[in-house]
XYZ file of C-alpha atoms in Angstrom:
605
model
C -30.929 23.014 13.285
C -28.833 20.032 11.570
C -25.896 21.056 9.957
C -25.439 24.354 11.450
C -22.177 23.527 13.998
C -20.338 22.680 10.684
C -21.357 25.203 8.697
C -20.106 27.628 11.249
C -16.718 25.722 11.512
C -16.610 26.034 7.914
C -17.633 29.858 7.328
C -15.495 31.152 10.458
C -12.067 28.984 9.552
C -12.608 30.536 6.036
C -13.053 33.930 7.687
C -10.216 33.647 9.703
C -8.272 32.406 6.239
C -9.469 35.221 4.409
C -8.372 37.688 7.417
C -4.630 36.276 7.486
C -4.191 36.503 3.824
C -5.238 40.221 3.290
C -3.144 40.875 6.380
C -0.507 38.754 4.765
C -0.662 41.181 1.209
C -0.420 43.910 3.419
C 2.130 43.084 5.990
C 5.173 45.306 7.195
C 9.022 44.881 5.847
C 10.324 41.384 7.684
C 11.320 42.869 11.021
C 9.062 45.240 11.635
C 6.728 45.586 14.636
C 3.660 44.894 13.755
C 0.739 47.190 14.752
C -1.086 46.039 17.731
C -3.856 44.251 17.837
C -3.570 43.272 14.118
C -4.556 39.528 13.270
C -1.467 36.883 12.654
C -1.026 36.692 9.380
C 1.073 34.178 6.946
C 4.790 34.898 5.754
C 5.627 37.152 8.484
C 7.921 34.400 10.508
C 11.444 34.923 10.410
C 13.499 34.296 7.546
C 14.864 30.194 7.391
C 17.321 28.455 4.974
C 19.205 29.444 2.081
C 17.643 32.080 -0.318
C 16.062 30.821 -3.229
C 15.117 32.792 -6.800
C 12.329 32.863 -9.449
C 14.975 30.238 -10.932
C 14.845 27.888 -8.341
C 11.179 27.488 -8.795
C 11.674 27.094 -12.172
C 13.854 23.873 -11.787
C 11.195 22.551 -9.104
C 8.575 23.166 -11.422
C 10.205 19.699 -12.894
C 9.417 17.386 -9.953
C 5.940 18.373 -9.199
C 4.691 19.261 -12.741
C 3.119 22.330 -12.036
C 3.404 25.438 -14.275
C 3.843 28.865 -13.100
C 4.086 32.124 -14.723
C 7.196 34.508 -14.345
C 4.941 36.707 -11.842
C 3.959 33.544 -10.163
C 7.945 32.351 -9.543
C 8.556 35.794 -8.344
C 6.572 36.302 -5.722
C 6.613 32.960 -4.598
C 10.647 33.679 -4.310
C 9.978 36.692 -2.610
C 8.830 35.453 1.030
C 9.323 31.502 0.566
C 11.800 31.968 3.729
C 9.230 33.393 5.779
C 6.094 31.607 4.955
C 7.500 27.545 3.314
C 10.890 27.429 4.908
C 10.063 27.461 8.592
C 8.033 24.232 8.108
C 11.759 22.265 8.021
C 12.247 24.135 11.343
C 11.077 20.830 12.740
C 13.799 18.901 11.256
C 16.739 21.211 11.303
C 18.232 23.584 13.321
C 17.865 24.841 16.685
C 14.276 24.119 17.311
C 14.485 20.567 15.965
C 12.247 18.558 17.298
C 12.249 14.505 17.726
C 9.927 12.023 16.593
C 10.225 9.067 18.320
C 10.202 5.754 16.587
C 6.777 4.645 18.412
C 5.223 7.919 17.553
C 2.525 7.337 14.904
C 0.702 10.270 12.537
C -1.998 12.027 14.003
C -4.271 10.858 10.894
C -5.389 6.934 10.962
C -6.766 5.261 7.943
C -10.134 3.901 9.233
C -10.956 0.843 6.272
C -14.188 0.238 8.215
C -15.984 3.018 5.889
C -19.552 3.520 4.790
C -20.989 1.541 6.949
C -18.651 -1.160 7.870
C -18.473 -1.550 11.573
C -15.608 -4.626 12.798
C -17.239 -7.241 14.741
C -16.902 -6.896 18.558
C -15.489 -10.273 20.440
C -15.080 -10.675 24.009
C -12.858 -12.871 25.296
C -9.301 -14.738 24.504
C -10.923 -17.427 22.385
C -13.765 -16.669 19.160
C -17.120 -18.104 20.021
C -17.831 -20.410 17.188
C -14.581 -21.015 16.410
C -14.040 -24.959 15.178
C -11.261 -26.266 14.013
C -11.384 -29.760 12.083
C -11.893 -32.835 14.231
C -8.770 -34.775 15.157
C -7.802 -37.666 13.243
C -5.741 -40.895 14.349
C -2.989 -40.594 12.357
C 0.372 -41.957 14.365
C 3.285 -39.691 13.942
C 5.451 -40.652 11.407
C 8.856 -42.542 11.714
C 10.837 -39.813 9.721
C 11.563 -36.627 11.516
C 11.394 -35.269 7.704
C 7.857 -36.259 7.899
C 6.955 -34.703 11.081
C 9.012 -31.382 9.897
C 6.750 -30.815 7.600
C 3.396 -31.606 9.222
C 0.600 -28.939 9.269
C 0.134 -27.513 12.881
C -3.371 -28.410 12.418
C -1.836 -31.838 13.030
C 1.079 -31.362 14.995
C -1.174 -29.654 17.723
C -3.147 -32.792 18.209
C 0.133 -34.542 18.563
C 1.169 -32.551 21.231
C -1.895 -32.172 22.703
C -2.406 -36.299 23.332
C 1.604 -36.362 24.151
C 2.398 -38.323 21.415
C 4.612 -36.174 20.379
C 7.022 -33.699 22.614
C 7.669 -29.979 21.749
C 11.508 -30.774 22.808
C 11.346 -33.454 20.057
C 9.842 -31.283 17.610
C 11.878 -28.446 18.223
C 15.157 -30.006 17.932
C 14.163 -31.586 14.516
C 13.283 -27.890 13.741
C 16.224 -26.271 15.006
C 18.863 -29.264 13.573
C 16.875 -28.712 10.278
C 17.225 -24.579 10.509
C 21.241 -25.119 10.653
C 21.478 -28.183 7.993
C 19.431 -26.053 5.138
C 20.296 -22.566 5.887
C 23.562 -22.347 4.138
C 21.746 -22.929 0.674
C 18.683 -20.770 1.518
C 20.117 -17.575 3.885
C 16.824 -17.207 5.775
C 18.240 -17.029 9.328
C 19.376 -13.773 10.697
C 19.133 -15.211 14.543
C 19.270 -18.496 15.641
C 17.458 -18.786 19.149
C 18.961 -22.357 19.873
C 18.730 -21.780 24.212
C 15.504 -19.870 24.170
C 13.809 -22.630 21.961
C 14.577 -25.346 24.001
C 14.010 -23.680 27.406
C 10.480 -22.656 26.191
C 9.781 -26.050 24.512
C 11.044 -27.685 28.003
C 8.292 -25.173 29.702
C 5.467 -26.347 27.359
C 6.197 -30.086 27.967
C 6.242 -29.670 31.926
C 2.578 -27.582 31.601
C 1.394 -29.849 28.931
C 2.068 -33.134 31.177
C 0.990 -30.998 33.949
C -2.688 -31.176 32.657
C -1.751 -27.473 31.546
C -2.331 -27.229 27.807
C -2.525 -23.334 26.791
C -4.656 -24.214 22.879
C -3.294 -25.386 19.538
C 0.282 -23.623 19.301
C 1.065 -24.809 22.693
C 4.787 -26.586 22.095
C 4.745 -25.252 18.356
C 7.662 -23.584 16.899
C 7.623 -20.993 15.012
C 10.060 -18.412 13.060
C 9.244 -13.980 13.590
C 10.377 -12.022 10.598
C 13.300 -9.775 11.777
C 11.315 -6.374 12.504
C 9.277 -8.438 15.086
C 10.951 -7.186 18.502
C 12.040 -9.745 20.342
C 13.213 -8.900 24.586
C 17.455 -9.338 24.847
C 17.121 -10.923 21.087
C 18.770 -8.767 18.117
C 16.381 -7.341 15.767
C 17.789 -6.136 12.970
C 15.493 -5.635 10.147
C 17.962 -7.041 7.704
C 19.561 -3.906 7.392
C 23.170 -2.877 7.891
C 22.204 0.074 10.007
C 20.362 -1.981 12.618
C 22.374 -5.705 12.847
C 23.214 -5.288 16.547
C 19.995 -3.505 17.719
C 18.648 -5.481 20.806
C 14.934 -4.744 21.925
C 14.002 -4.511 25.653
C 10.639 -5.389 24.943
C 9.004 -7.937 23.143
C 6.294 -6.920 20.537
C 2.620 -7.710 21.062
C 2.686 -10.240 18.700
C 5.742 -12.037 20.131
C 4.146 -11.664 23.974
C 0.679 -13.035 22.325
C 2.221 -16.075 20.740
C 4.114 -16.847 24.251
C 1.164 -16.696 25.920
C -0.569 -19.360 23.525
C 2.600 -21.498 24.371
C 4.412 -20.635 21.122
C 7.728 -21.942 20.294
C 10.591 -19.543 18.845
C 13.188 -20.979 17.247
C 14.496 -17.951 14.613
C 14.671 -14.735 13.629
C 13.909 -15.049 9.765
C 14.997 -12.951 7.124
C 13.264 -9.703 5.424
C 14.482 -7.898 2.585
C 16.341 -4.895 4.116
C 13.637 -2.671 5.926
C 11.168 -4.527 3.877
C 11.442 -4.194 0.318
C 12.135 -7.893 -1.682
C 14.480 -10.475 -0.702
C 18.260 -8.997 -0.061
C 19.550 -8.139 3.254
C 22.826 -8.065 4.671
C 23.885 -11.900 4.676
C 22.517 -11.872 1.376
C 19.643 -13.083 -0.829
C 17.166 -15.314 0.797
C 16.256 -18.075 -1.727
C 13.056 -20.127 -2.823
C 13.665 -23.594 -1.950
C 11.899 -25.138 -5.178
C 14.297 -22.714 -7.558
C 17.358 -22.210 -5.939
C 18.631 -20.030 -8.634
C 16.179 -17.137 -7.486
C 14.858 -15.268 -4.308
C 12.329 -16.374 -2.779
C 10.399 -12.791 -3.277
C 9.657 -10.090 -0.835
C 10.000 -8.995 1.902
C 8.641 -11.684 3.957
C 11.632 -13.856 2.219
C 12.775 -15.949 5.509
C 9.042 -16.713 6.386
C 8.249 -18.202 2.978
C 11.311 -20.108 2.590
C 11.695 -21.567 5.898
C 7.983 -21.992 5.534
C 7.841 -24.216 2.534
C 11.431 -26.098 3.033
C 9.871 -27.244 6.482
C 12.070 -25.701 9.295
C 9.586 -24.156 11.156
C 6.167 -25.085 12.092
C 5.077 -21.311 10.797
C 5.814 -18.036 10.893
C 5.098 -14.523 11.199
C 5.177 -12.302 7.924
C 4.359 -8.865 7.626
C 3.284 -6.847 4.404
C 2.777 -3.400 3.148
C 2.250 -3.712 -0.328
C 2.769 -7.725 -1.284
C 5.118 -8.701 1.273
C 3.103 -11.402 2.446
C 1.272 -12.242 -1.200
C 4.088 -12.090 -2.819
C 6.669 -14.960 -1.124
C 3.655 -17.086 -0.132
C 3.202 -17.528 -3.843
C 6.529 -17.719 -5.400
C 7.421 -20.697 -2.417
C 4.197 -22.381 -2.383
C 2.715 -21.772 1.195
C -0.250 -20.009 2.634
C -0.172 -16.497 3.757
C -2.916 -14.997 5.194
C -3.132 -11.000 5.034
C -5.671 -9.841 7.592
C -7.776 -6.704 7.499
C -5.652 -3.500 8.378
C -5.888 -3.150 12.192
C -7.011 -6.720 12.722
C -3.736 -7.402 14.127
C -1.643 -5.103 16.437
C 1.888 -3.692 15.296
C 3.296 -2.121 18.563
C 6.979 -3.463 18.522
C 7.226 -4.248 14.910
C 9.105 -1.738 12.648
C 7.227 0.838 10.947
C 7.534 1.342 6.670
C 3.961 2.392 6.256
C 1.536 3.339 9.514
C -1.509 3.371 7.246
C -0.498 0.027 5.108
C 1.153 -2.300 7.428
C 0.273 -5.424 8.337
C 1.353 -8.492 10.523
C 0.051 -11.758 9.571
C 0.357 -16.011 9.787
C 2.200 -17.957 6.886
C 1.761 -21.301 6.652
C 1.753 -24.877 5.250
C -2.413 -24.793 5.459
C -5.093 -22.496 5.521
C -6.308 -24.539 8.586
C -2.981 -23.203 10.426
C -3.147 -19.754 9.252
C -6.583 -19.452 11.160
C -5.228 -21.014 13.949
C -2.432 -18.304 14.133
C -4.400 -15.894 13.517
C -6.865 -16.487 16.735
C -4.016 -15.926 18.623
C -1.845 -12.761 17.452
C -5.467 -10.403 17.021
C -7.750 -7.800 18.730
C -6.825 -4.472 20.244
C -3.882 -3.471 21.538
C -3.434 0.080 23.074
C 0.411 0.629 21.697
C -1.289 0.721 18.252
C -3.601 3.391 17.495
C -5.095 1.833 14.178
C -5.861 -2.042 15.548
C -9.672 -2.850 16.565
C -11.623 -4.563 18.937
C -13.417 -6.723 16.875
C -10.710 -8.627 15.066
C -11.432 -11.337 12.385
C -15.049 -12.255 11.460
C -15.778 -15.441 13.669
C -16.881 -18.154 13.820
C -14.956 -19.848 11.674
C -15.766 -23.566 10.992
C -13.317 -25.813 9.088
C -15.873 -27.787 7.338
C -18.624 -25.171 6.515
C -20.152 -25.376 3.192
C -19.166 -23.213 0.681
C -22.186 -24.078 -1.494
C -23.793 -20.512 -2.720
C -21.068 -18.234 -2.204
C -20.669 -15.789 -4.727
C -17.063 -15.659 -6.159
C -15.633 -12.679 -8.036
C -13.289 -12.369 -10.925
C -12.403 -10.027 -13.656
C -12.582 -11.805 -16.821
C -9.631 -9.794 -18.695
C -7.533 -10.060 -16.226
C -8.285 -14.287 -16.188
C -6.963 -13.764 -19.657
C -3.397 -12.072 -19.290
C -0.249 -12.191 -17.726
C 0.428 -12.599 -15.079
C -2.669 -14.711 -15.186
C -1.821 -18.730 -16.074
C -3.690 -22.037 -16.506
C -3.197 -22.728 -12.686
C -5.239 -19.111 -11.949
C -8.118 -20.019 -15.080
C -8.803 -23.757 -13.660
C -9.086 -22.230 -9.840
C -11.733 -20.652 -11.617
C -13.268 -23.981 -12.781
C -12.813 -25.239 -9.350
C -14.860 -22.523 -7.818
C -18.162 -23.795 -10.089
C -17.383 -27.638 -9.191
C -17.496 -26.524 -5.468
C -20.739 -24.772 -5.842
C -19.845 -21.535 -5.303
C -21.280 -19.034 -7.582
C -18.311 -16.991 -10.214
C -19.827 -13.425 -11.042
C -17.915 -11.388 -13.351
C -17.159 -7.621 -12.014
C -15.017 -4.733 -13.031
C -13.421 -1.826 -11.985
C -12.530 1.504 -13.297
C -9.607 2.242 -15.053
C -7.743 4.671 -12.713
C -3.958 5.429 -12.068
C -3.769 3.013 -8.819
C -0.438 3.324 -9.238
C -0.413 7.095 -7.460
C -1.597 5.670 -4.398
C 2.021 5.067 -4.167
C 3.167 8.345 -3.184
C 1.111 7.475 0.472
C 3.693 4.910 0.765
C 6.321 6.738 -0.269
C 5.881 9.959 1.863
C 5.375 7.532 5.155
C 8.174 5.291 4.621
C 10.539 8.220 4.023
C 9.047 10.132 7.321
C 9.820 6.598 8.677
C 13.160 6.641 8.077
C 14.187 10.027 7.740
C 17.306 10.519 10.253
C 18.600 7.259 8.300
C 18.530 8.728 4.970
C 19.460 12.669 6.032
C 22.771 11.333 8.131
C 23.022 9.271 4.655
C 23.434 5.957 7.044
C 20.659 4.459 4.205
C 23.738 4.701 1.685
C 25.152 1.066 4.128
C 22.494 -1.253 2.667
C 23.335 -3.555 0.391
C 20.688 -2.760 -2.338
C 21.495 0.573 -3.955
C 19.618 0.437 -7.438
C 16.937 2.737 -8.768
C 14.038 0.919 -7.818
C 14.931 0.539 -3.752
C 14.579 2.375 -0.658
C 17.634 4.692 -0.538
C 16.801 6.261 -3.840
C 12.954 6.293 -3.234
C 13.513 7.524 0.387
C 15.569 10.639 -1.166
C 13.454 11.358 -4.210
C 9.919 11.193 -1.567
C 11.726 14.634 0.243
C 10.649 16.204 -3.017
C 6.790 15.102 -3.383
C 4.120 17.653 -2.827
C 1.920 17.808 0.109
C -0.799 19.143 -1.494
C -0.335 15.769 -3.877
C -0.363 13.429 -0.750
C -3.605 14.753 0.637
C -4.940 14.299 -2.848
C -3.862 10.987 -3.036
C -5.330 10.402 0.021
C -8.871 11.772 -0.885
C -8.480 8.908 -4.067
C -7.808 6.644 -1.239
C -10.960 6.946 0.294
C -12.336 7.107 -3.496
C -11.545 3.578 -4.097
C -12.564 2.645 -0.733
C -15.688 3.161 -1.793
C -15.714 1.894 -5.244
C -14.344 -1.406 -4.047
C -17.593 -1.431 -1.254
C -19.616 -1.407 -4.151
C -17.643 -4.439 -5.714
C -18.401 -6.317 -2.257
C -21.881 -5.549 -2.534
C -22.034 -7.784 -5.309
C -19.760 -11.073 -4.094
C -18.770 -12.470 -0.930
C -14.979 -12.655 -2.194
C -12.793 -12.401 -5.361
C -10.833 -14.595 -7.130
C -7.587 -12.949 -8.316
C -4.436 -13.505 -10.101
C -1.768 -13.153 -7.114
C 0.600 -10.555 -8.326
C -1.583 -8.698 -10.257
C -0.541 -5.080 -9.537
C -3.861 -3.453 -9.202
C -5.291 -5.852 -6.827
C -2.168 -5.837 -4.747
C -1.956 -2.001 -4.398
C -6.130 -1.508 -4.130
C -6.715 -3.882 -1.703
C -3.436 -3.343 0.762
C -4.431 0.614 0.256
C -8.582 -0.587 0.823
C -7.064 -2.680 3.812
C -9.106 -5.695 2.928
C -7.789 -9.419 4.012
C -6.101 -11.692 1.558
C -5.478 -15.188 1.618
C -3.054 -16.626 -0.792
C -2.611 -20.630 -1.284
C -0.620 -23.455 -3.451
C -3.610 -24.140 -6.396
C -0.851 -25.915 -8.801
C 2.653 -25.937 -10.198
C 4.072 -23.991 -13.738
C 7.191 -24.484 -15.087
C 9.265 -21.231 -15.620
C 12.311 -20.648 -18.198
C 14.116 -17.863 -16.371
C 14.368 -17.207 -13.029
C 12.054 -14.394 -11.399
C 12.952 -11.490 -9.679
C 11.257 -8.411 -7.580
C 13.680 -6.108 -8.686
C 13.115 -4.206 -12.523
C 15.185 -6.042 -15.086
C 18.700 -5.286 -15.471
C 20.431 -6.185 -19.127
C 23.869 -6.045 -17.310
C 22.997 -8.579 -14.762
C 20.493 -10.890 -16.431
C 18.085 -13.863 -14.752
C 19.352 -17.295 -14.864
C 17.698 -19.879 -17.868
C 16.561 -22.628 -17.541
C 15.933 -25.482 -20.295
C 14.430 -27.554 -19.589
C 11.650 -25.112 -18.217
C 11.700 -26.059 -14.060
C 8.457 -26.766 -12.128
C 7.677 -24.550 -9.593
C 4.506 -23.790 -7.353
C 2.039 -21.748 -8.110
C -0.670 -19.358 -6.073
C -3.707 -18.302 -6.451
C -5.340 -15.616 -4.460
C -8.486 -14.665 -2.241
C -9.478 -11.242 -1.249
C -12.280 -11.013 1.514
C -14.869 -8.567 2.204
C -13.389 -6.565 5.503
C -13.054 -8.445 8.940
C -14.368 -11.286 6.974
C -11.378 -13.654 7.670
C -13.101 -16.770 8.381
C -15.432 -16.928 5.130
C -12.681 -16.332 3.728
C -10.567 -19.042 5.007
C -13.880 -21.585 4.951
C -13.528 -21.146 1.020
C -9.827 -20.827 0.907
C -10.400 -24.700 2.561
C -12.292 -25.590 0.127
C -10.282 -25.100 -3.172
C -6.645 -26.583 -0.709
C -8.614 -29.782 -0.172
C -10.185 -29.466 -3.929
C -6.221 -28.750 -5.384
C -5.173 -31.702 -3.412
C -1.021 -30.012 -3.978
C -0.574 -28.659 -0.853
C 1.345 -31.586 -0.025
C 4.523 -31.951 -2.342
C 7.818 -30.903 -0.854
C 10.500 -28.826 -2.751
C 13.180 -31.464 -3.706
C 16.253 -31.599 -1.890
C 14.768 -30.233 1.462
């Protein structure tokens, strides 16, 4: 009858539970033989690691908040060698064991949930997939100009040979040199590969060979995107002359669509904000601050025009975050939409690869190329982004979410409250929602506990101590502090995880997207944790007093002022239903063409 396998499962692994403990109470001084044939029982291994007292638990008691009685600490001192201790067996001593860097958890966070099932595709290109009809503009005189095209255009220049990829990657790579010094987004300059492949593309293209829209386009990889015989150093001290052998899939995709790589760009080291080794990366419209986190060298090469795009990753805003502090478009697909084998690991169940851009247009047209399965990462799926996509669908009737207090507040503005206006005067339909009021913020200890089994031999042979950022609030001192977290406190974050999974389904049941302020905190740490997509684009300009930072204030090192206030782009930002990308791009479209901004340049570049 239904329901009687698991019930079994259930009843017998309790039995079995029940059996080892009472053996357990009853067990034999450590050493002893026990009596044959009796069950294996807990807390009879042999004793591991220093010996602890009723005292130490009392100290511990601190960093996990739990209470025990006197009783309690003593017994638990009593066999914590033979039962707790040999868990670290796999770290230290003898029997250590290694993890190797590809090696993912056994446990994958599935987003697709109650009910969700990702679209299946066959095939290298989306049926339904239309890009906006080409247009007869001539390509302009100034090599500024064509620098800062969209690839939306600079693809149809290419792709009638008006316009050579040697051409265009020269102006890139002379452009990458000239404005680096003032913004420290390059880590690697790949002068000789650039060319060579932009030679390759011009030979096929004449040829009659033309690969798709980022044939002859170049483009800039954050530095954890392995690159074959390249360095890949994710701006950290540790790693500055690691060399892959192999290129990620990413990389390998965006050569086979004819891609163009002309730099390694810079991350904040291991990807946290905007500091690596060679220094802060900075936002070309405010040269007095970064240019935000960690996908730094992407958005600043981005919007100062010295590459036609880039690839960005994000675990927690690192994608959101620079796209709207350097006014581009950054495009955060659904977790697994895009495969991550070669690209360094913070976070297995947050991470995410993803296009940045001058145009949502070009973000699409990225994105058709880098997704869908790949077997050297468990967690991507078949059916990547929701296609078709068409770049003049009507957005008439689609129902638009916000949450009116939040339209209210910081770090709310005018730009984020007349987005709002736009959405009515494009016909789409606003509907207020709401959330609970939960501690999101404890989803946080999922991203600590990974990105500290991540990077554990770096921070235990104290190698973590090299990078440059050593305050409170970054990895070294988080990666230390996570060895103290509770497991039982990670699998209940984890069962929260799935809780607001759910609650935000219900959300989605109501609109086709939301409307959201773009560094609001909740929304950034529901929906990376949720795994939903997220497209974030120019909607209008503020002007700021002081510059802005990713790092917690610090009184003995404060933010540069500014008066007169400067003007500086500002984001707004779209969160789609899951494997929804191109609805969500159709009315990202919408509002760029209804903004009419996209097009200013940050002075001086």
């Amino acid at each position: 009858m239904p329901g009687t396998r698991r019930e079994f499962i259930t009843y017998s692994s309790l039995g079995m539970l029940s059996a080892a403990l009472e053996a357990a109470a009853a067990q034999a001084p450590p050493g002893q033989q026990p009596t044959p044939g009796a069950p294996p029982a807990f807390g009879t291994a042999a004793a591991v690691g220093p010996e602890v007292s009723a005292a130490t638990f009392t100290e511990a008691e601190k960093l996990v908040q739990v209470e025990m009685t006197p009783a309690d600490r003593e017994q638990a001192a009593v066999n914590w060698r033979m039962q707790m201790a040999p868990n670290y067996e796999l770290r230290v001593g003898p029997r250590k064991v290694a993890l190797e860097e590809s090696l993912a958890p056994a446990t994958l966070w599935n987003p697709a949930q109650v009910g969700i099932v990702a679209p299946k595709r066959e095939g290298q290109k989306a049926p339904g997939f239309i890009r906006s009809a080409a247009t007869r503009a001539s390509v302009p005189s100034s090599d500024d100009a064509i620098a800062y095209s969209t690839v939306t255009q600079l693809s149809r220049w290419i792709e009638n040979k008006a316009l050579t990829s040697e051409r265009l990657t020269n102006i890139y790579l002379d452009r990458l040199e000239r404005f680096d010094p003032r913004l420290h987004c390059v880590i690697t300059l790949t002068r000789d590969h650039a060319l060579s492949q932009a030679r390759q593309a011009d030979t096929e293209i004449a040829a009659g060979h033309y690969r798709g829209p980022l044939h002859g386009i170049p483009w800039g990889a954050k530095d954890l995107l392995d690159t074959a015989n390249i360095p890949t150093t994710y701006g950290a001290e540790p790693y500055r002359n690691r060399v892959p052998k192999a290129n990620s899939t990413v990389v390998a995709r965006l050569n086979a669509a004819g891609a163009v790589l002309v730099a390694k760009l810079s991350l904040g080291a291991l990807a946290l904000n905007d500091i690596w080794f060679g220094g802060q990366t900075m936002n070309p419209w405010l040269l007095e601050e970064g240019s935000s986190g960690s996908s730094a060298g992407p958005g600043a090469a981005t919007a100062a025009g010295l590459v036609g795009f880039a690839i960005g990753s994000e675990t927690e805003g690192s994608i959101v975050s620079p796209s709207m502090r350097c006014g581009i478009t950054g495009l955060r697909p659904t977790y697994g939409v895009v495969p991550r084998t070669g690209a360094m690991t913070l976070c297995w169940s947050l991470d995410k690869l993803g296009p940045m851009t001058r145009s949502v247009e070009d973000a699409m047209l990225v994105l058709d190329a880098i997704d869908g399965q790949d077997p050297g990462d468990l967690a991507s799926v078949s059916g990547p982004a929701n296609l078709p996509f068409h770049a003049g669908a009507d957005v008439a009737g689609l129902r638009v979410g916000y949450f009116p207090a939040w339209m209210k507040e910081a770090p709310a503005t005018d730009v984020d409250r007349a987005a709002l206006e736009t959405v009515k005067k494009l016909g789409m339909t606003p509907v207020e929602v709401s959330i609970p009021d939960w501690p999101y913020d404890s989803l946080n200890l999922i991203l600590f506990s990974e990105a500290a089994a991540a990077f554990q031999e770096l921070t235990l042979s104290h190698q973590v101590d090299q990078l440059k950022s050593q305050v409170p609030d970054a990895w070294p001192n988080v990666f230390r502090q996570a060895r103290f977290l509770s497991a039982v406190d990670f699998v209940q974050a984890d069962r929260f995880r799935r809780k607001v999974a759910v609650e935000m389904a219900r959300v989605f049941s109501q609109v086709d997207l939301l409307l959201v302020p773009s560094l609001r905190d909740e929304t950034l740490t529901i929906t990376n944790f949720t795994g939903h997509p997220a497209l974030t684009l120019r909607a209008g300009f503020v002007e700021v007093s002081e510059a802005r930072s990713d790092w917690a204030p610090d009184p003995k090192h404060p933010l540069p002022k500014f008066s007169p206030p400067r003007r500086v782009p500002h984001g707004v930002t779209l969160i789609g239903q899951l494997f929804e990308e191109g609805a969500l791009a159709q009315a990202g479209m919408a509002l760029e063409a209804a903004f009419g901004v996209s097009g200013e340049r940050p002075p001086g570049f």
